[in-house]
Coordinates of C-alpha atoms (C1' of nucleotides) in Angstrom, one line a residue:
Chain A
M1 CA 0.4 0.2 -0.3
K2 CA 1.5 2.8 -1.1
I3 CA 0.5 6.5 0.4
Y4 CA 1.8 10.4 -1.2
N5 CA 3.2 11.8 2.0
T6 CA 3.3 15.7 2.0
L7 CA 6.6 15.5 4.3
T8 CA 8.8 13.9 1.9
R9 CA 6.8 14.8 -1.3
K10 CA 6.8 11.1 -3.0
K11 CA 4.5 8.2 -2.9
E12 CA 5.8 5.6 0.1
E13 CA 4.9 2.4 1.3
F14 CA 3.3 2.5 4.4
I15 CA 4.5 1.1 7.2
P16 CA 2.8 1.4 10.4
I17 CA 4.3 2.1 13.7
E18 CA 2.6 -1.0 15.0
Q19 CA 1.5 -4.5 13.0
G20 CA -1.9 -4.6 12.1
K21 CA -2.9 -1.1 13.4
V22 CA -3.4 2.4 12.1
R23 CA -3.2 5.1 14.2
M24 CA -4.6 8.0 12.4
Y25 CA -5.9 11.4 12.4
V26 CA -8.5 13.9 10.2
C27 CA -8.7 17.6 10.8
G28 CA -12.5 17.6 11.5
P29 CA -14.6 20.6 10.7
T30 CA -15.4 24.4 12.7
V31 CA -19.1 23.6 13.6
Y32 CA -20.1 27.2 13.4
N33 CA -22.6 26.2 10.1
Y34 CA -23.8 23.6 8.0
I35 CA -20.9 21.6 6.6
H36 CA -20.4 22.6 3.1
I37 CA -19.4 20.5 0.0
G38 CA -15.7 21.4 0.3
N39 CA -15.8 20.1 3.8
A40 CA -17.4 16.9 2.2
R41 CA -14.3 15.9 0.7
P42 CA -11.9 15.0 2.9
M43 CA -14.3 13.2 4.8
V44 CA -15.4 11.2 2.0
V45 CA -11.9 10.5 0.8
F46 CA -10.4 9.5 4.2
D47 CA -13.3 7.4 4.8
T48 CA -12.6 5.6 2.3
V49 CA -9.1 5.5 3.1
R50 CA -10.0 3.6 6.6
R51 CA -12.6 1.7 4.7
Y52 CA -10.0 -0.3 2.7
M53 CA -7.5 -0.3 5.1
E54 CA -10.0 -2.2 7.6
H55 CA -10.9 -4.3 4.4
K56 CA -6.9 -5.4 4.0
G57 CA -7.4 -6.2 7.4
Y58 CA -6.1 -3.6 9.5
E59 CA -7.4 -2.0 12.8
V60 CA -7.9 1.5 12.2
N61 CA -8.0 3.8 15.3
Y62 CA -9.3 6.7 13.5
V63 CA -9.8 10.1 15.2
S64 CA -11.5 13.3 13.9
N65 CA -12.3 16.7 16.0
F66 CA -15.0 18.8 16.4
T67 CA -13.3 22.2 16.8
D68 CA -15.7 23.8 18.8
V69 CA -14.2 27.1 20.2
D70 CA -13.4 29.6 17.7
D71 CA -14.1 33.3 16.8
K72 CA -17.0 32.1 14.2
I73 CA -18.9 30.1 16.6
I74 CA -18.0 33.2 18.8
K75 CA -19.8 35.7 16.6
K76 CA -22.7 33.4 15.6
S77 CA -23.5 33.1 19.0
V78 CA -23.8 36.5 19.6
E79 CA -25.7 37.3 16.5
E80 CA -28.6 34.9 17.9
G81 CA -28.0 35.8 21.4
V82 CA -27.1 32.0 22.6
D83 CA -24.3 30.8 24.5
S84 CA -21.4 29.2 21.9
S85 CA -22.0 25.7 23.2
V86 CA -25.5 25.8 21.8
I87 CA -23.8 26.6 18.4
S88 CA -21.4 24.1 18.3
E89 CA -23.6 21.5 19.3
R90 CA -26.6 21.9 17.2
Y91 CA -24.1 22.1 14.2
I92 CA -21.8 18.8 15.4
E93 CA -25.3 17.3 15.2
E94 CA -26.6 18.8 11.6
C95 CA -22.8 17.6 10.9
K96 CA -23.2 13.9 12.0
K97 CA -26.2 13.6 9.9
D98 CA -24.6 14.9 6.5
M99 CA -21.6 12.3 7.3
E100 CA -24.2 9.5 8.0
G101 CA -26.1 10.6 4.3
L102 CA -22.8 10.0 3.0
N103 CA -22.1 6.9 4.6
V104 CA -19.0 8.9 6.5
R105 CA -18.6 6.3 9.1
P106 CA -18.1 8.0 12.8
A107 CA -15.0 8.0 14.4
T108 CA -13.4 5.7 16.7
T109 CA -13.5 9.1 18.6
H110 CA -14.9 12.1 17.7
P111 CA -13.1 14.8 20.3
K112 CA -13.9 18.2 20.8
A113 CA -11.7 20.8 21.6
T114 CA -13.7 22.0 24.5
E115 CA -13.3 19.0 26.7
E116 CA -9.7 18.7 26.4
I117 CA -8.4 22.4 27.6
G118 CA -7.2 20.1 30.0
G119 CA -4.5 18.7 27.8
M120 CA -3.6 21.4 26.1
L121 CA -2.8 23.5 29.3
D122 CA -0.1 20.6 30.3
M123 CA 1.3 21.0 26.6
I124 CA 1.4 24.7 26.7
N125 CA 3.1 24.1 30.0
T126 CA 5.8 22.0 28.6
L127 CA 6.5 24.0 26.0
I128 CA 7.5 27.3 28.2
E129 CA 9.3 25.1 30.1
K130 CA 11.2 23.9 27.9
G131 CA 11.9 27.3 26.4
H132 CA 9.7 26.6 23.2
A133 CA 6.5 29.6 24.5
Y134 CA 6.7 32.2 26.4
T135 CA 4.1 34.6 28.1
G136 CA 3.3 38.2 27.0
A137 CA 2.2 41.3 29.1
D138 CA -1.4 39.8 28.7
G139 CA -1.4 36.5 29.5
T140 CA -1.2 35.6 25.7
V141 CA 1.1 32.6 24.9
Y142 CA 3.0 32.1 22.3
F143 CA 5.1 29.7 20.4
R144 CA 8.7 30.5 19.8
T145 CA 8.8 29.5 16.2
R146 CA 12.5 29.9 15.8
S147 CA 13.4 27.7 18.6
F148 CA 12.0 24.5 16.3
K149 CA 14.8 24.0 14.2
D150 CA 13.1 21.7 11.8
Y151 CA 10.2 24.9 11.2
G152 CA 9.3 24.8 7.6
K153 CA 9.7 20.8 6.9
L154 CA 6.0 19.9 6.2
S155 CA 5.5 22.7 4.1
H156 CA 8.8 23.2 3.0
K157 CA 9.2 26.8 3.6
N158 CA 12.0 28.6 4.1
I159 CA 12.1 30.0 7.7
D160 CA 13.6 33.5 6.0
D161 CA 11.2 34.0 2.8
L162 CA 8.4 33.5 5.2
Q163 CA 9.2 36.9 7.4
G164 CA 10.0 38.4 4.1
G165 CA 6.3 37.5 2.9
N166 CA 5.0 38.8 6.3
R167 CA 6.7 41.9 6.6
S168 CA 3.4 43.5 6.0
L169 CA 2.3 42.2 9.4
L170 CA 5.6 43.6 11.6
V171 CA 3.7 46.8 11.6
S172 CA 0.0 45.6 12.0
G173 CA 0.9 45.7 15.9
E174 CA 1.4 42.3 18.3
E175 CA 4.6 44.3 19.8
Q176 CA 4.2 41.8 22.3
K177 CA 5.7 38.7 19.9
E178 CA 9.4 38.0 20.1
D179 CA 9.2 37.7 16.6
P180 CA 6.7 37.9 13.7
L181 CA 6.2 34.0 12.7
D182 CA 5.8 33.3 16.4
F183 CA 1.9 32.0 16.5
V184 CA -0.7 32.2 19.6
L185 CA -0.8 28.8 21.9
W186 CA -3.1 30.9 24.6
K187 CA -4.7 34.3 24.0
P188 CA -6.8 36.1 27.1
K189 CA -10.9 36.1 26.9
K190 CA -12.6 39.0 25.8
E191 CA -15.4 40.3 27.1
G192 CA -18.5 38.3 26.8
E193 CA -16.8 35.3 25.2
P194 CA -15.9 31.8 26.5
Y195 CA -13.2 31.4 28.9
W196 CA -11.1 28.5 30.6
E197 CA -9.0 29.7 34.0
S198 CA -5.3 29.3 33.5
P199 CA -1.7 30.1 34.7
W200 CA -1.4 32.8 32.9
C201 CA -4.9 34.4 31.8
D202 CA -8.3 33.8 31.5
G203 CA -8.9 32.9 27.4
R204 CA -9.2 29.8 25.3
P205 CA -6.6 28.2 23.3
G206 CA -5.2 28.9 19.8
W207 CA -6.5 26.8 17.0
H208 CA -3.1 24.8 16.2
I209 CA -2.6 23.5 19.9
E210 CA -6.4 21.5 19.8
C211 CA -5.1 19.1 17.0
S212 CA -1.8 18.6 18.7
V213 CA -3.3 17.7 22.4
M214 CA -6.1 15.5 20.9
S215 CA -3.5 13.7 18.6
K216 CA -2.0 12.9 21.2
K217 CA -4.7 11.8 24.2
Y218 CA -6.6 9.1 22.1
L219 CA -3.6 7.9 19.2
G220 CA -0.2 8.8 21.6
E221 CA 2.5 10.8 20.6
E222 CA 3.3 9.1 17.1
I223 CA 0.5 8.3 14.8
D224 CA 0.8 7.1 11.5
I225 CA -1.5 9.3 9.5
H226 CA -2.5 12.9 9.8
A227 CA -5.2 14.2 7.4
G228 CA -6.7 17.0 6.2
G229 CA -7.2 19.5 3.6
E230 CA -4.2 21.0 1.5
D231 CA -4.9 24.2 2.6
L232 CA -4.2 23.6 6.0
I233 CA -0.7 22.5 5.4
F234 CA 0.6 25.8 6.4
P235 CA 0.5 27.2 8.7
H236 CA -1.9 24.5 10.5
H237 CA 0.2 21.4 10.1
E238 CA 3.0 23.1 10.1
N239 CA 2.4 24.3 13.4
E240 CA 1.2 21.1 14.9
V241 CA 4.4 19.5 13.5
A242 CA 6.4 22.1 16.0
Q243 CA 4.4 22.2 19.0
S244 CA 4.1 18.4 19.0
E245 CA 7.4 17.4 18.4
A246 CA 9.7 20.5 20.5
A247 CA 7.0 19.0 23.4
N248 CA 6.8 15.3 22.8
G249 CA 10.6 15.1 21.2
K250 CA 9.4 12.7 18.6
I251 CA 8.2 12.6 15.4
F252 CA 4.7 14.0 15.3
S253 CA 3.5 11.7 12.5
R254 CA 4.9 9.7 9.6
Y255 CA 2.7 10.2 7.2
W256 CA 0.8 13.5 6.1
M257 CA -1.9 13.3 3.6
H258 CA -3.8 16.2 2.2
N259 CA -6.6 16.5 -0.2
A260 CA -7.0 18.9 -3.2
F261 CA -9.4 21.7 -3.1
L262 CA -12.7 21.6 -4.4
S263 CA -14.0 24.6 -6.4
I264 CA -17.4 25.5 -7.8
D265 CA -17.9 26.2 -11.6
N266 CA -14.3 26.4 -11.5
K267 CA -13.9 29.6 -9.2
K268 CA -12.9 29.0 -5.5
M269 CA -15.9 28.4 -3.2
S270 CA -16.3 31.6 -1.3
K271 CA -19.1 33.0 0.6
S272 CA -18.9 36.7 -0.7
A273 CA -18.9 35.1 -4.5
G274 CA -22.1 33.2 -3.7
N275 CA -20.7 30.4 -4.8
F276 CA -21.0 28.8 -1.9
F277 CA -23.1 25.2 -1.2
T278 CA -23.7 23.4 1.9
V279 CA -24.3 19.3 2.3
R280 CA -27.9 19.8 3.0
E281 CA -28.5 22.6 0.0
I282 CA -27.2 19.8 -2.5
A283 CA -28.9 16.7 -0.9
E284 CA -32.7 18.6 -2.0
K285 CA -31.6 18.0 -5.3
Y286 CA -29.5 14.8 -5.3
D287 CA -28.8 11.9 -3.2
L288 CA -26.1 12.2 -1.3
Q289 CA -24.6 8.5 -2.6
A290 CA -24.2 10.4 -6.1
V291 CA -22.4 12.9 -4.3
R292 CA -19.8 10.9 -2.5
F293 CA -19.7 8.5 -6.2
F294 CA -18.9 12.5 -7.4
L295 CA -16.0 12.9 -5.1
L296 CA -14.8 9.6 -5.8
S297 CA -14.8 10.1 -9.2
A298 CA -11.3 12.2 -8.9
H299 CA -8.0 11.4 -7.7
Y300 CA -8.2 12.9 -3.9
R301 CA -4.7 15.0 -4.8
S302 CA -6.5 16.3 -7.5
P303 CA -8.4 19.8 -7.9
L304 CA -12.2 18.7 -8.5
N305 CA -14.9 21.3 -10.2
F306 CA -18.3 20.8 -9.0
S307 CA -21.3 22.2 -11.0
E308 CA -24.8 21.3 -11.6
E309 CA -23.8 19.1 -14.9
L310 CA -21.2 17.4 -13.6
M311 CA -23.5 16.2 -10.8
E312 CA -25.8 15.2 -13.3
A313 CA -23.2 13.2 -14.9
A314 CA -22.5 11.7 -11.7
K315 CA -26.0 10.2 -10.8
N316 CA -26.8 8.9 -13.9
G317 CA -23.1 6.7 -13.3
Y318 CA -23.7 6.2 -9.6
D319 CA -27.4 4.9 -11.1
R320 CA -26.1 2.6 -13.3
I321 CA -24.6 0.5 -10.8
V322 CA -27.8 0.3 -8.6
T323 CA -29.8 -1.0 -11.8
S324 CA -26.9 -3.8 -12.3
V325 CA -27.1 -4.8 -9.0
G326 CA -31.1 -4.6 -9.1
N327 CA -31.2 -6.3 -12.2
L328 CA -29.2 -9.7 -10.9
K329 CA -31.2 -9.4 -7.1
Y330 CA -34.2 -9.8 -9.5
L331 CA -32.7 -12.4 -11.6
M332 CA -32.1 -14.6 -8.2
E333 CA -35.0 -14.2 -7.2
N334 CA -36.8 -15.5 -10.8
V335 CA -34.3 -17.7 -11.5
S336 CA -34.2 -21.9 -10.7
A337 CA -31.0 -23.2 -10.8
E338 CA -28.8 -23.3 -7.0
T339 CA -25.6 -24.4 -8.3
I340 CA -23.3 -23.0 -10.3
N341 CA -22.4 -24.8 -13.2
E342 CA -19.0 -25.5 -14.8
R343 CA -19.4 -22.4 -17.5
E344 CA -20.2 -20.3 -14.8
E345 CA -17.0 -21.1 -12.5
E346 CA -15.1 -20.1 -15.5
L347 CA -16.7 -16.9 -15.9
L348 CA -16.6 -16.3 -11.9
K349 CA -12.8 -16.5 -12.4
E350 CA -12.5 -13.7 -14.8
A351 CA -14.8 -11.4 -12.7
A352 CA -12.6 -12.5 -9.5
S353 CA -9.5 -10.5 -11.4
F354 CA -11.7 -7.3 -11.5
T355 CA -11.1 -7.6 -7.8
D356 CA -7.6 -8.0 -7.6
K357 CA -7.4 -4.8 -10.3
F358 CA -9.8 -2.9 -7.7
D359 CA -7.0 -3.8 -4.7
A360 CA -4.3 -2.6 -7.6
A361 CA -5.7 0.6 -7.8
M362 CA -6.5 1.5 -4.5
E363 CA -2.9 0.1 -3.9
E364 CA -1.5 3.3 -5.3
D365 CA -2.1 6.1 -3.0
F366 CA -5.8 4.9 -3.2
N367 CA -6.5 6.0 -6.6
T368 CA -10.2 6.2 -6.3
A369 CA -11.4 7.1 -9.9
D370 CA -9.6 3.9 -10.9
A371 CA -10.9 1.8 -9.1
I372 CA -14.2 3.1 -9.8
A373 CA -13.6 2.1 -13.0
V374 CA -13.2 -1.1 -12.7
I375 CA -16.3 -1.0 -10.7
F376 CA -18.2 -0.4 -13.7
E377 CA -16.2 -2.6 -15.8
L378 CA -17.4 -5.6 -13.6
V379 CA -21.0 -4.0 -13.9
K380 CA -20.4 -4.3 -17.7
F381 CA -19.3 -7.7 -17.4
A382 CA -22.0 -8.6 -14.9
N383 CA -24.5 -7.1 -17.6
Q384 CA -23.0 -9.4 -20.3
N385 CA -23.1 -11.9 -18.4
A386 CA -26.0 -12.5 -16.0
S387 CA -29.8 -14.0 -17.5
A388 CA -32.1 -15.7 -16.5
S389 CA -30.6 -18.9 -17.7
N390 CA -28.0 -19.1 -15.1
S391 CA -27.8 -20.2 -11.5
K392 CA -28.5 -18.0 -8.7
G393 CA -24.9 -19.2 -7.0
F394 CA -23.5 -17.7 -10.2
L395 CA -25.6 -14.3 -9.7
K396 CA -25.0 -14.0 -6.4
A397 CA -21.1 -13.9 -6.8
L398 CA -21.5 -11.8 -9.3
S399 CA -24.1 -9.4 -6.9
D400 CA -21.7 -9.4 -4.3
E401 CA -18.6 -8.1 -5.8
I402 CA -20.1 -5.5 -7.0
I403 CA -21.4 -4.5 -3.8
L404 CA -18.2 -5.3 -1.9
L405 CA -16.2 -3.0 -3.8
S406 CA -18.6 -0.3 -3.9
D407 CA -19.1 -0.9 0.1
I408 CA -14.8 -0.2 -0.1
C409 CA -15.7 3.1 -1.3
G410 CA -18.6 3.7 0.7
L411 CA -21.1 3.8 -1.6
I412 CA -24.3 2.1 -1.0
V413 CA -25.5 0.5 -4.2
E414 CA -28.0 -2.1 -3.0
R415 CA -31.8 -0.5 -2.9
E416 CA -33.7 -1.1 -0.2
E417 CA -36.4 -3.3 0.0
Q418 CA -39.5 -0.8 0.0
M419 CA -43.4 -1.9 -0.2
L420 CA -45.7 -1.0 -2.2
D421 CA -48.8 0.3 -1.0
S422 CA -51.4 -2.0 -2.5
D423 CA -53.3 1.4 -4.1
I424 CA -50.1 1.4 -6.6
E425 CA -49.9 -2.2 -6.9
K426 CA -53.4 -2.1 -8.1
L427 CA -52.6 0.7 -10.7
I428 CA -49.6 -1.9 -11.8
E429 CA -51.7 -4.6 -12.1
E430 CA -54.6 -2.4 -14.3
R431 CA -51.9 -1.7 -16.1
Q432 CA -50.9 -5.0 -17.5
A433 CA -54.1 -5.9 -18.3
A434 CA -54.6 -2.5 -20.2
R435 CA -51.2 -3.5 -21.9
K436 CA -52.5 -7.0 -22.8
N437 CA -55.3 -5.5 -23.9
K438 CA -53.7 -3.2 -26.1
D439 CA -54.8 -0.4 -25.1
F440 CA -52.4 1.3 -24.7
A441 CA -53.7 4.8 -24.0
R442 CA -55.0 4.1 -20.4
A443 CA -51.5 2.0 -19.7
D444 CA -49.7 4.7 -20.4
E445 CA -51.7 7.2 -18.4
I446 CA -51.5 5.0 -15.4
R447 CA -47.3 4.8 -15.8
N448 CA -47.6 9.0 -15.9
E449 CA -49.7 8.8 -12.8
L450 CA -47.6 6.5 -11.0
L451 CA -45.0 8.7 -12.2
Q452 CA -46.3 11.8 -10.7
K453 CA -46.3 9.5 -6.9
G454 CA -42.3 9.2 -7.9
I455 CA -42.7 5.5 -9.1
I456 CA -40.6 4.8 -12.3
L457 CA -41.9 1.7 -14.4
E458 CA -39.9 -0.2 -16.4
D459 CA -41.0 -2.9 -18.8
T460 CA -38.8 -5.6 -19.1
R461 CA -38.5 -9.1 -20.7
E462 CA -38.8 -10.9 -17.2
G463 CA -41.9 -8.3 -16.3
V464 CA -42.8 -5.2 -14.7
K465 CA -40.1 -3.7 -12.6
W466 CA -40.7 -0.6 -10.4
K467 CA -38.1 2.0 -8.8
R468 CA -38.3 5.1 -7.2
A469 CA -37.1 8.6 -8.9
Chain B
rG1 C1' 8.8 38.0 -4.3
rG2 C1' 8.6 32.6 -2.3
rC3 C1' 7.0 27.6 -2.5
rG4 C1' 3.8 24.2 -4.7
rC5 C1' 0.5 22.0 -8.5
rC6 C1' -2.2 21.4 -13.5
rA7 C1' -3.2 21.4 -19.1
rU8 C1' -5.4 13.9 -22.0
rG9 C1' -11.8 13.1 -27.2
rG10 C1' -18.4 17.4 -26.7
rC11 C1' -18.0 16.9 -21.0
rC12 C1' -15.5 14.5 -16.4
rA13 C1' -11.5 11.1 -15.7
rA14 C1' -7.1 7.4 -15.2
rG15 C1' -2.5 6.4 -17.9
rU16 C1' 4.6 8.8 -15.3
rG17 C1' 9.0 5.0 -21.4
rG18 C1' 6.6 0.9 -25.2
rU19 C1' 2.2 2.8 -29.6
rA20 C1' -4.1 6.6 -25.2
rA21 C1' -8.8 2.8 -18.9
rG22 C1' -13.5 4.3 -17.5
rG23 C1' -18.0 7.3 -17.1
rC24 C1' -21.5 10.6 -18.8
rA25 C1' -23.3 13.2 -23.3
rA26 C1' -24.5 12.7 -28.8
rA27 C1' -25.2 9.0 -32.8
rG28 C1' -26.7 4.4 -35.6
rG29 C1' -28.9 -0.6 -34.2
rU30 C1' -30.9 -4.9 -31.4
rC31 C1' -35.1 -5.6 -28.0
rU32 C1' -39.6 -2.8 -26.4
rG33 C1' -46.7 -1.4 -28.0
rC34 C1' -44.2 3.5 -26.5
rA35 C1' -40.9 4.8 -22.8
rA36 C1' -37.0 3.5 -19.5
rC37 C1' -33.2 -0.6 -18.9
rA38 C1' -29.7 -3.5 -21.2
rC39 C1' -26.2 -5.0 -25.2
rC40 C1' -23.8 -3.5 -29.7
rU41 C1' -21.3 0.0 -33.3
rC42 C1' -19.1 4.8 -33.3
rU43 C1' -15.7 9.6 -31.2
rA44 C1' -8.5 11.4 -28.7
rU45 C1' -2.1 10.8 -30.5
rC46 C1' -2.4 13.3 -25.0
rA47 C1' -1.5 22.8 -24.9
rC48 C1' 2.5 24.7 -27.9
rC49 C1' 8.7 24.2 -29.2
rA50 C1' 13.2 22.2 -29.2
rG51 C1' 15.8 17.9 -26.7
rU52 C1' 17.3 12.9 -24.9
rU53 C1' 15.9 7.8 -26.4
rC54 C1' 15.2 2.1 -30.6
rA55 C1' 10.6 4.2 -28.6
rA56 C1' 7.4 9.9 -24.7
rA57 C1' 1.2 11.8 -23.0
rU58 C1' 4.4 9.6 -20.3
rC59 C1' 12.1 12.2 -19.3
rU60 C1' 14.7 17.7 -19.9
rG61 C1' 14.9 22.4 -21.1
rG62 C1' 11.6 26.1 -23.3
rU63 C1' 7.0 28.8 -24.1
rU64 C1' 1.7 29.7 -23.9
rG65 C1' -2.7 29.0 -20.4
rG66 C1' -5.2 28.2 -15.5
rC67 C1' -4.7 26.8 -10.3
rG68 C1' -3.4 26.6 -5.1
rC69 C1' -0.4 28.5 -0.4
rC70 C1' 2.3 32.0 2.0
rU71 C1' -3.6 35.5 6.0
rC72 C1' -9.4 32.1 9.0
rC73 C1' -10.1 28.6 5.8
rA74 C1' -11.0 21.4 4.4

RNA sequence: GGCGCCAUGGCCAAGUGGUAAGGCAAAGGUCUGCAACACCUCUAUCACCAGUUCAAAUCUGGUUGGCGCCUCCA
């Protein structure tokens, strides 16, 4: 299994710290609103990484935080006149609903920043003791960036270039800083803001320290994989590395994975530009499974554009897989032979090669675009080779293979058995009778009526099938 | 200014040295009362220029065009 490591800028063979186990941390969202489609990309991508690893037998300890103390949350709480925890709790719950729709499995642990303050105070204290941090006159605690000799190793930035680039910040104040590169570990409260007591001042943690502490608490000082959006590489992850390695004296994370950005209509998503979609909005129009399919249709390190047109194409592609599985299931229920015959056995051998091809794609830094292409090849193979003359065992083997590969991608392709109410069944029967009598006008009338109710009818060689729109 | 990424058929997207996967869309056909599904057929020499090589979309240099980070951000 190979992983592209941001740290080395190379694809590397994945070797876990502890055999058979994976310690993985994914930076989660700040909960001040519904999550947007851009937030969904890392959730889906890294959930897929996790699923594949578990499929390969790894035990994955998957930790993803909720940042529930932040300027934006506070701003919203002021606007609504409620406590900031009301805001964060609300959007954590909403986020979980969206994740469920996207079939993103809950993490092993979902820590919240506000519940980990003690650990943050400890780490900040350690950093001060080791000379990596200092306190300003107002009680703000800063990380002494230049005290960490490897600063810049993750984002591959030269510390002196950074200073040059940030020259404008020098004049913007913050005279308490020893160096403009230093960043905040703990900041004093402002009136009306949530705060915690600390040896330095009543206040709250800086953003970066949160992840360092939560990662350490739930996964240990040294972890296998740390992941997130590519925009987090600098400064967030760079600062995490500095804090954690300076405090713990150990390599923080061996592999760093970053997903590329998702744009909307070829423009960067931004609220001011108005090209901003929440997962909730999209769910009104599309099945979130199609959204997941869409997000996996490109490699996670390639930029991906989101648009109505592209979403429509993704929906159609996803439906093709669902239809195929539905057809196999239908055949299975209407076939008499149970056991697989010789000819079928040969075909199944051929079908098994698709699974090998699928694995090969995933082994190469989780090439989901290729993996999905393999699922389509398998779907085509099934469509070509499955018919009413096959045995149940053969049809089930094909169906199971498609379902399994899709499931590794977190795609649900098996439509749940739904009961039709008796009125609808009566209409379908009436339509069949009308067709028999060649009363096609009445037959079409009924079909349209059902379509209004969201039931799509298809007349196949084997009989009438229906599905929900 | 610094660091980095990308440019493949109408659209999306794999492929990183041996003569271009897959999906969507369009077209023709089979099936069908019609429609839908499915199946069959059909669409590229890989931005441009130069070079390395027996061989390049794939390596090197350059040109043009797009994008990201350096500031809260998935």
